Amino acid sequence: MFADRAKIYIRSGKGGDGHVSFRREKYVPAGGPDGGDGGRGGDVIFVVDEGLNTLIDYRNVRKYKAQDGENGGQRNCRGKDGEDIVLKVPQGTVIKELESGKVIADMSGDNRRFVILKGGKGGNGNQHYATSTMQAPKYAQPGQPAQELELMLELKVIADVGLVGFPNVGKSTFLSRVTNARPKIANYHFTTLNPNLGVVDLEGTKGFVIADIPGLIEGASEGVGLGHEFLRHIERTKVIIHIVDAAGTEGRDPIEDIYAINRELEAYNPEIATRPTVIAANKIDAIYEEDSEVLQKIKAEFEPKGIDVFPISAVSGQGVKELLYRVNEMLQEIGEDVTVFEQEFFPEIDALNGEDEAYTVTFDEEEQEYVIEGPKIEKMLGYTNLDSEKGFTFFQNFLKNSGILEELEQLGIQDGDTVRMYGLVFDYYK
């Protein structure tokens, strides 16, 4: 079975606890603290594996845990870091938070490796807490807790062109003629249950990838049949080839079929319905004349709307080359960018928002600056690399989602005012 969805549970490693111990050496009756730090917990990392094309492995194993960091030891021994867990997925896999359905990562384009959950930091040993007034501290810092998430993995096929149409209109026959794909072909409804991919090689061009999106039925956008399972694969395609049975071999009206499929695409995702489209009026080998009344009606209905109609025969190959060269022109006009779904869910922010640790937002009259402090803020800064674009986006989202920006505005902050967060100082601009 083709597996394009899977629900899994992931957990990063807990940070090891810091250790409490004191030097015990001959002739040193009162040695100082020598408790070692805990090791870092392992991360949960997703990587793209070009050899995979399904998510079937994640149907069989549902839970994945990185290794915990080891606790610190005496004599300043630092605990061993926990091992990361690396999960391999096919290109095109979209990783979503299960409950909200929001995108965490899209393993497409340049995104080949993504750290979903970071392991907890190891706690400091008691050696870090010695002071002139407290020379024998009897406490150490616990390691940061593990993070956990339930995920929905969805494979959205990466193809330049998608074939759509009702079952039995000849999509599989067309794909087998124009590409190296060899889909199973039979004369019954819902033949194709897997999205078949193939590469079209055209003389004088670099070619493109085409996907036969399995036969749709009315109600597919509402999940009737296997509608949602199939529709998600068309979300990345740049051009749509809509294949219809121009000969009406099953007594269907090709014009009504086109509108019916378009309604399903629009109901599922309105943006898909606006993609550039061409119509392949198939099975003209079963029509006595190429200029038949049916073909003329299809052209009269759609060509005024800017949609080209190509009479073709997937069996004999008639008209297929002209169609493919037109599709290639459309792709060149669009460009090469792959549709990549933007990140909507940030696990670190969610983990921080789920905690009740207090923070304060105050105005320092003497320094004339706004000060944000608290354990939650310290953790956020520990998680975040503000030098990276993604880290800075995370930082901004945290300030907004945690209510800090709102509190700053209530205190009367203005553009250009200074904000201090521990060692970080920045100017505020709305």
Tab-separated table of N, CA, C and O in Angstrom, residues 153-234:
chain	number	residue	atom	x	y	z
A	153	LEU	N	2.704	13.297	9.736
A	153	LEU	CA	3.574	13.390	8.569
A	153	LEU	C	2.707	13.222	7.323
A	153	LEU	O	1.922	12.274	7.235
A	154	GLU	N	2.854	14.112	6.367
A	154	GLU	CA	2.099	14.030	5.120
A	154	GLU	C	3.068	14.160	3.949
A	154	GLU	O	3.847	15.105	3.892
A	155	LEU	N	3.000	13.199	3.049
A	155	LEU	CA	3.827	13.268	1.853
A	155	LEU	C	3.033	13.951	0.748
A	155	LEU	O	1.978	13.465	0.340
A	156	LYS	N	3.527	15.098	0.297
A	156	LYS	CA	2.898	15.822	-0.812
A	156	LYS	C	3.859	15.739	-1.988
A	156	LYS	O	4.929	16.331	-1.963
A	157	VAL	N	3.468	14.999	-2.991
A	157	VAL	CA	4.341	14.700	-4.124
A	157	VAL	C	4.871	15.977	-4.764
A	157	VAL	O	4.135	16.944	-4.946
A	158	ILE	N	6.155	15.977	-5.102
A	158	ILE	CA	6.767	17.119	-5.774
A	158	ILE	C	6.821	16.819	-7.270
A	158	ILE	O	7.610	16.010	-7.732
A	159	ALA	N	5.947	17.446	-8.020
A	159	ALA	CA	5.910	17.295	-9.471
A	159	ALA	C	5.605	18.648	-10.080
A	159	ALA	O	4.917	19.474	-9.483
A	160	ASP	N	6.116	18.878	-11.293
A	160	ASP	CA	5.859	20.142	-11.968
A	160	ASP	C	4.435	20.203	-12.499
A	160	ASP	O	3.797	21.251	-12.502
A	161	VAL	N	3.957	19.059	-12.963
A	161	VAL	CA	2.661	19.003	-13.638
A	161	VAL	C	1.808	17.909	-13.014
A	161	VAL	O	2.295	16.814	-12.714
A	162	GLY	N	0.532	18.201	-12.805
A	162	GLY	CA	-0.397	17.211	-12.275
A	162	GLY	C	-1.465	16.882	-13.304
A	162	GLY	O	-1.995	17.770	-13.976
A	163	LEU	N	-1.748	15.598	-13.437
A	163	LEU	CA	-2.840	15.152	-14.305
A	163	LEU	C	-4.085	14.965	-13.447
A	163	LEU	O	-4.044	14.252	-12.449
A	164	VAL	N	-5.189	15.595	-13.838
A	164	VAL	CA	-6.446	15.380	-13.122
A	164	VAL	C	-7.530	14.987	-14.115
A	164	VAL	O	-7.413	15.231	-15.317
A	165	GLY	N	-8.566	14.414	-13.583
A	165	GLY	CA	-9.680	13.991	-14.421
A	165	GLY	C	-10.423	12.863	-13.747
A	165	GLY	O	-9.913	12.237	-12.813
A	166	PHE	N	-11.605	12.591	-14.226
A	166	PHE	CA	-12.390	11.500	-13.652
A	166	PHE	C	-11.730	10.162	-13.950
A	166	PHE	O	-10.908	10.048	-14.871
A	167	PRO	N	-12.082	9.129	-13.182
A	167	PRO	CA	-11.527	7.797	-13.459
A	167	PRO	C	-11.834	7.358	-14.892
A	167	PRO	O	-12.866	7.701	-15.457
A	168	ASN	N	-10.883	6.637	-15.458
A	168	ASN	CA	-11.082	5.996	-16.753
A	168	ASN	C	-11.065	6.943	-17.950
A	168	ASN	O	-11.599	6.599	-19.005
A	169	VAL	N	-10.475	8.148	-17.778
A	169	VAL	CA	-10.414	9.061	-18.925
A	169	VAL	C	-9.108	8.915	-19.688
A	169	VAL	O	-8.916	9.562	-20.724
A	170	GLY	N	-8.174	8.088	-19.186
A	170	GLY	CA	-6.935	7.822	-19.909
A	170	GLY	C	-5.695	8.463	-19.336
A	170	GLY	O	-4.676	8.568	-20.017
A	171	LYS	N	-5.735	8.857	-18.065
A	171	LYS	CA	-4.557	9.504	-17.467
A	171	LYS	C	-3.364	8.552	-17.390
A	171	LYS	O	-2.244	8.917	-17.712
A	172	SER	N	-3.612	7.349	-16.940
A	172	SER	CA	-2.509	6.386	-16.818
A	172	SER	C	-1.925	6.040	-18.181
A	172	SER	O	-0.709	5.901	-18.340
A	173	THR	N	-2.798	5.898	-19.192
A	173	THR	CA	-2.316	5.616	-20.548
A	173	THR	C	-1.476	6.781	-21.050
A	173	THR	O	-0.406	6.589	-21.650
A	174	PHE	N	-1.920	8.004	-20.796
A	174	PHE	CA	-1.175	9.196	-21.197
A	174	PHE	C	0.188	9.226	-20.520
A	174	PHE	O	1.215	9.464	-21.165
A	175	LEU	N	0.214	8.969	-19.207
A	175	LEU	CA	1.474	9.022	-18.461
A	175	LEU	C	2.449	7.970	-18.983
A	175	LEU	O	3.646	8.233	-19.139
A	176	SER	N	1.968	6.779	-19.254
A	176	SER	CA	2.851	5.714	-19.730
A	176	SER	C	3.410	6.029	-21.114
A	176	SER	O	4.500	5.593	-21.473
A	177	ARG	N	2.672	6.814	-21.903
A	177	ARG	CA	3.147	7.163	-23.252
A	177	ARG	C	4.206	8.257	-23.194
A	177	ARG	O	5.192	8.215	-23.948
A	178	VAL	N	4.036	9.246	-22.334
A	178	VAL	CA	4.912	10.429	-22.378
A	178	VAL	C	6.086	10.338	-21.405
A	178	VAL	O	6.975	11.187	-21.451
A	179	THR	N	6.095	9.365	-20.488
A	179	THR	CA	7.174	9.277	-19.505
A	179	THR	C	7.693	7.848	-19.424
A	179	THR	O	7.234	6.952	-20.118
A	180	ASN	N	8.647	7.677	-18.489
A	180	ASN	CA	9.185	6.347	-18.237
A	180	ASN	C	8.376	5.592	-17.189
A	180	ASN	O	8.759	4.514	-16.762
A	181	ALA	N	7.272	6.185	-16.730
A	181	ALA	CA	6.444	5.512	-15.717
A	181	ALA	C	5.679	4.368	-16.364
A	181	ALA	O	5.300	4.434	-17.529
A	182	ARG	N	5.422	3.351	-15.578
A	182	ARG	CA	4.666	2.207	-16.059
A	182	ARG	C	3.525	1.904	-15.097
A	182	ARG	O	3.524	0.907	-14.391
A	183	PRO	N	2.517	2.766	-15.080
A	183	PRO	CA	1.397	2.528	-14.158
A	183	PRO	C	0.548	1.345	-14.605
A	183	PRO	O	0.515	0.990	-15.785
A	184	LYS	N	-0.129	0.746	-13.635
A	184	LYS	CA	-1.069	-0.329	-13.970
A	184	LYS	C	-2.284	0.287	-14.650
A	184	LYS	O	-2.818	1.293	-14.202
A	185	ILE	N	-2.720	-0.325	-15.730
A	185	ILE	CA	-3.839	0.203	-16.497
A	185	ILE	C	-4.908	-0.874	-16.623
A	185	ILE	O	-4.615	-2.004	-17.001
A	186	ALA	N	-6.113	-0.519	-16.273
A	186	ALA	CA	-7.223	-1.455	-16.407
A	186	ALA	C	-8.498	-0.670	-16.621
A	186	ALA	O	-8.568	0.523	-16.324
A	187	ASN	N	-9.505	-1.349	-17.129
A	187	ASN	CA	-10.742	-0.649	-17.509
A	187	ASN	C	-11.780	-0.717	-16.394
A	187	ASN	O	-12.805	-1.357	-16.529
A	188	TYR	N	-11.461	-0.094	-15.266
A	188	TYR	CA	-12.472	-0.002	-14.220
A	188	TYR	C	-12.213	1.255	-13.402
A	188	TYR	O	-11.124	1.810	-13.418
A	189	HIS	N	-13.241	1.700	-12.698
A	189	HIS	CA	-13.133	2.967	-11.967
A	189	HIS	C	-12.132	2.874	-10.824
A	189	HIS	O	-11.974	1.827	-10.198
A	190	PHE	N	-11.507	4.000	-10.557
A	190	PHE	CA	-10.553	4.115	-9.453
A	190	PHE	C	-9.391	3.145	-9.604
A	190	PHE	O	-8.914	2.550	-8.647
A	191	THR	N	-8.957	2.974	-10.865
A	191	THR	CA	-7.837	2.074	-11.127
A	191	THR	C	-6.605	2.467	-10.329
A	191	THR	O	-6.008	1.666	-9.629
A	192	THR	N	-6.225	3.737	-10.440
A	192	THR	CA	-4.979	4.199	-9.841
A	192	THR	C	-5.187	4.579	-8.380
A	192	THR	O	-5.960	5.461	-8.083
A	193	LEU	N	-4.495	3.890	-7.492
A	193	LEU	CA	-4.592	4.223	-6.071
A	193	LEU	C	-3.325	4.896	-5.565
A	193	LEU	O	-3.290	5.363	-4.452
A	194	ASN	N	-2.284	4.915	-6.368
A	194	ASN	CA	-1.036	5.576	-5.984
A	194	ASN	C	-0.744	6.714	-6.959
A	194	ASN	O	-0.994	6.569	-8.150
A	195	PRO	N	-0.193	7.837	-6.479
A	195	PRO	CA	0.242	8.882	-7.412
A	195	PRO	C	1.453	8.369	-8.189
A	195	PRO	O	2.492	8.076	-7.611
A	196	ASN	N	1.322	8.218	-9.510
A	196	ASN	CA	2.428	7.747	-10.336
A	196	ASN	C	3.223	8.930	-10.866
A	196	ASN	O	2.650	9.880	-11.414
A	197	LEU	N	4.534	8.876	-10.697
A	197	LEU	CA	5.420	9.942	-11.153
A	197	LEU	C	6.215	9.490	-12.374
A	197	LEU	O	6.636	8.331	-12.449
A	198	GLY	N	6.443	10.406	-13.298
A	198	GLY	CA	7.284	10.108	-14.448
A	198	GLY	C	7.970	11.360	-14.935
A	198	GLY	O	7.528	12.479	-14.661
A	199	VAL	N	9.076	11.185	-15.663
A	199	VAL	CA	9.828	12.316	-16.204
A	199	VAL	C	9.574	12.415	-17.700
A	199	VAL	O	9.738	11.442	-18.434
A	200	VAL	N	9.160	13.606	-18.147
A	200	VAL	CA	8.933	13.852	-19.570
A	200	VAL	C	10.220	14.404	-20.174
A	200	VAL	O	10.738	15.427	-19.720
A	201	ASP	N	10.761	13.719	-21.176
A	201	ASP	CA	11.959	14.190	-21.876
A	201	ASP	C	11.540	14.742	-23.235
A	201	ASP	O	11.018	14.013	-24.086
A	202	LEU	N	11.766	16.044	-23.426
A	202	LEU	CA	11.429	16.700	-24.691
A	202	LEU	C	12.698	17.175	-25.372
A	202	LEU	O	13.588	17.736	-24.725
A	203	GLU	N	12.795	16.949	-26.646
A	203	GLU	CA	13.972	17.366	-27.405
A	203	GLU	C	14.121	18.887	-27.338
A	203	GLU	O	13.164	19.638	-27.569
A	204	GLY	N	15.309	19.340	-26.995
A	204	GLY	CA	15.564	20.772	-26.925
A	204	GLY	C	15.209	21.410	-25.600
A	204	GLY	O	15.372	22.612	-25.419
A	205	THR	N	14.711	20.626	-24.642
A	205	THR	CA	14.377	21.154	-23.312
A	205	THR	C	14.933	20.204	-22.262
A	205	THR	O	15.360	19.094	-22.569
A	206	LYS	N	14.886	20.652	-21.020
A	206	LYS	CA	15.412	19.792	-19.948
A	206	LYS	C	14.352	18.858	-19.368
A	206	LYS	O	14.637	18.052	-18.488
A	207	GLY	N	13.110	18.957	-19.840
A	207	GLY	CA	12.063	18.054	-19.380
A	207	GLY	C	11.442	18.502	-18.075
A	207	GLY	O	11.815	19.512	-17.489
A	208	PHE	N	10.473	17.718	-17.597
A	208	PHE	CA	9.786	18.044	-16.349
A	208	PHE	C	9.165	16.791	-15.752
A	208	PHE	O	9.074	15.750	-16.406
A	209	VAL	N	8.782	16.916	-14.477
A	209	VAL	CA	8.184	15.785	-13.753
A	209	VAL	C	6.667	15.921	-13.788
A	209	VAL	O	6.120	17.002	-13.540
A	210	ILE	N	6.009	14.813	-14.085
A	210	ILE	CA	4.558	14.811	-14.198
A	210	ILE	C	3.981	13.742	-13.274
A	210	ILE	O	4.588	12.687	-13.088
A	211	ALA	N	2.866	14.049	-12.640
A	211	ALA	CA	2.255	13.106	-11.693
A	211	ALA	C	0.812	12.829	-12.104
A	211	ALA	O	0.046	13.759	-12.371
A	212	ASP	N	0.475	11.556	-12.153
A	212	ASP	CA	-0.912	11.147	-12.370
A	212	ASP	C	-1.593	11.142	-11.010
A	212	ASP	O	-1.376	10.251	-10.200
A	213	ILE	N	-2.380	12.182	-10.737
A	213	ILE	CA	-3.122	12.226	-9.477
A	213	ILE	C	-4.317	11.291	-9.619
A	213	ILE	O	-5.105	11.432	-10.549
A	214	PRO	N	-4.470	10.313	-8.742
A	214	PRO	CA	-5.506	9.292	-8.911
A	214	PRO	C	-6.895	9.877	-9.148
A	214	PRO	O	-7.198	10.990	-8.726
A	215	GLY	N	-7.715	9.084	-9.834
A	215	GLY	CA	-9.023	9.533	-10.273
A	215	GLY	C	-9.872	10.136	-9.168
A	215	GLY	O	-10.018	9.567	-8.098
A	216	LEU	N	-10.408	11.310	-9.434
A	216	LEU	CA	-11.249	11.995	-8.459
A	216	LEU	C	-12.719	11.689	-8.710
A	216	LEU	O	-13.125	11.372	-9.824
A	217	ILE	N	-13.489	11.812	-7.668
A	217	ILE	CA	-14.935	11.697	-7.794
A	217	ILE	C	-15.553	12.914	-7.140
A	217	ILE	O	-14.910	13.599	-6.346
A	218	GLU	N	-16.778	13.214	-7.460
A	218	GLU	CA	-17.445	14.346	-6.826
A	218	GLU	C	-17.563	14.084	-5.332
A	218	GLU	O	-17.902	12.991	-4.898
A	219	GLY	N	-17.254	15.088	-4.541
A	219	GLY	CA	-17.241	14.934	-3.091
A	219	GLY	C	-15.859	14.631	-2.549
A	219	GLY	O	-15.671	14.487	-1.349
A	220	ALA	N	-14.868	14.560	-3.445
A	220	ALA	CA	-13.508	14.227	-3.000
A	220	ALA	C	-12.977	15.248	-2.008
A	220	ALA	O	-12.273	14.906	-1.061
A	221	SER	N	-13.306	16.519	-2.223
A	221	SER	CA	-12.801	17.569	-1.338
A	221	SER	C	-13.369	17.438	0.066
A	221	SER	O	-12.831	17.991	1.019
A	222	GLU	N	-14.463	16.715	0.213
A	222	GLU	CA	-15.061	16.485	1.530
A	222	GLU	C	-14.620	15.154	2.106
A	222	GLU	O	-15.118	14.707	3.133
A	223	GLY	N	-13.676	14.512	1.432
A	223	GLY	CA	-13.154	13.248	1.933
A	223	GLY	C	-13.896	12.033	1.424
A	223	GLY	O	-13.640	10.914	1.868
A	224	VAL	N	-14.827	12.213	0.471
A	224	VAL	CA	-15.528	11.063	-0.087
A	224	VAL	C	-14.521	10.192	-0.823
A	224	VAL	O	-13.624	10.674	-1.498
A	225	GLY	N	-14.709	8.889	-0.725
A	225	GLY	CA	-13.736	7.985	-1.330
A	225	GLY	C	-12.385	8.196	-0.675
A	225	GLY	O	-12.262	8.217	0.541
A	226	LEU	N	-11.358	8.368	-1.493
A	226	LEU	CA	-10.015	8.655	-0.977
A	226	LEU	C	-9.606	10.075	-1.363
A	226	LEU	O	-8.443	10.360	-1.614
A	227	GLY	N	-10.602	10.964	-1.405
A	227	GLY	CA	-10.387	12.313	-1.918
A	227	GLY	C	-9.220	13.058	-1.316
A	227	GLY	O	-8.328	13.515	-2.027
A	228	HIS	N	-9.197	13.197	0.029
A	228	HIS	CA	-8.123	13.961	0.665
A	228	HIS	C	-6.771	13.293	0.467
A	228	HIS	O	-5.748	13.971	0.347
A	229	GLU	N	-6.763	11.960	0.444
A	229	GLU	CA	-5.503	11.245	0.249
A	229	GLU	C	-4.868	11.636	-1.083
A	229	GLU	O	-3.653	11.687	-1.222
A	230	PHE	N	-5.704	11.912	-2.084
A	230	PHE	CA	-5.198	12.196	-3.418
A	230	PHE	C	-4.975	13.687	-3.658
A	230	PHE	O	-3.999	14.087	-4.278
A	231	LEU	N	-5.900	14.509	-3.166
A	231	LEU	CA	-5.832	15.936	-3.465
A	231	LEU	C	-4.571	16.596	-2.918
A	231	LEU	O	-4.082	17.562	-3.499
A	232	ARG	N	-4.047	16.090	-1.797
A	232	ARG	CA	-2.870	16.744	-1.231
A	232	ARG	C	-1.677	16.677	-2.179
A	232	ARG	O	-0.774	17.485	-2.123
A	233	HIS	N	-1.672	15.705	-3.097
A	233	HIS	CA	-0.516	15.560	-3.987
A	233	HIS	C	-0.477	16.601	-5.097
A	233	HIS	O	0.528	16.727	-5.792
A	234	ILE	N	-1.559	17.327	-5.280
A	234	ILE	CA	-1.571	18.323	-6.351
A	234	ILE	C	-1.185	19.709	-5.836
A	234	ILE	O	-1.045	20.649	-6.614
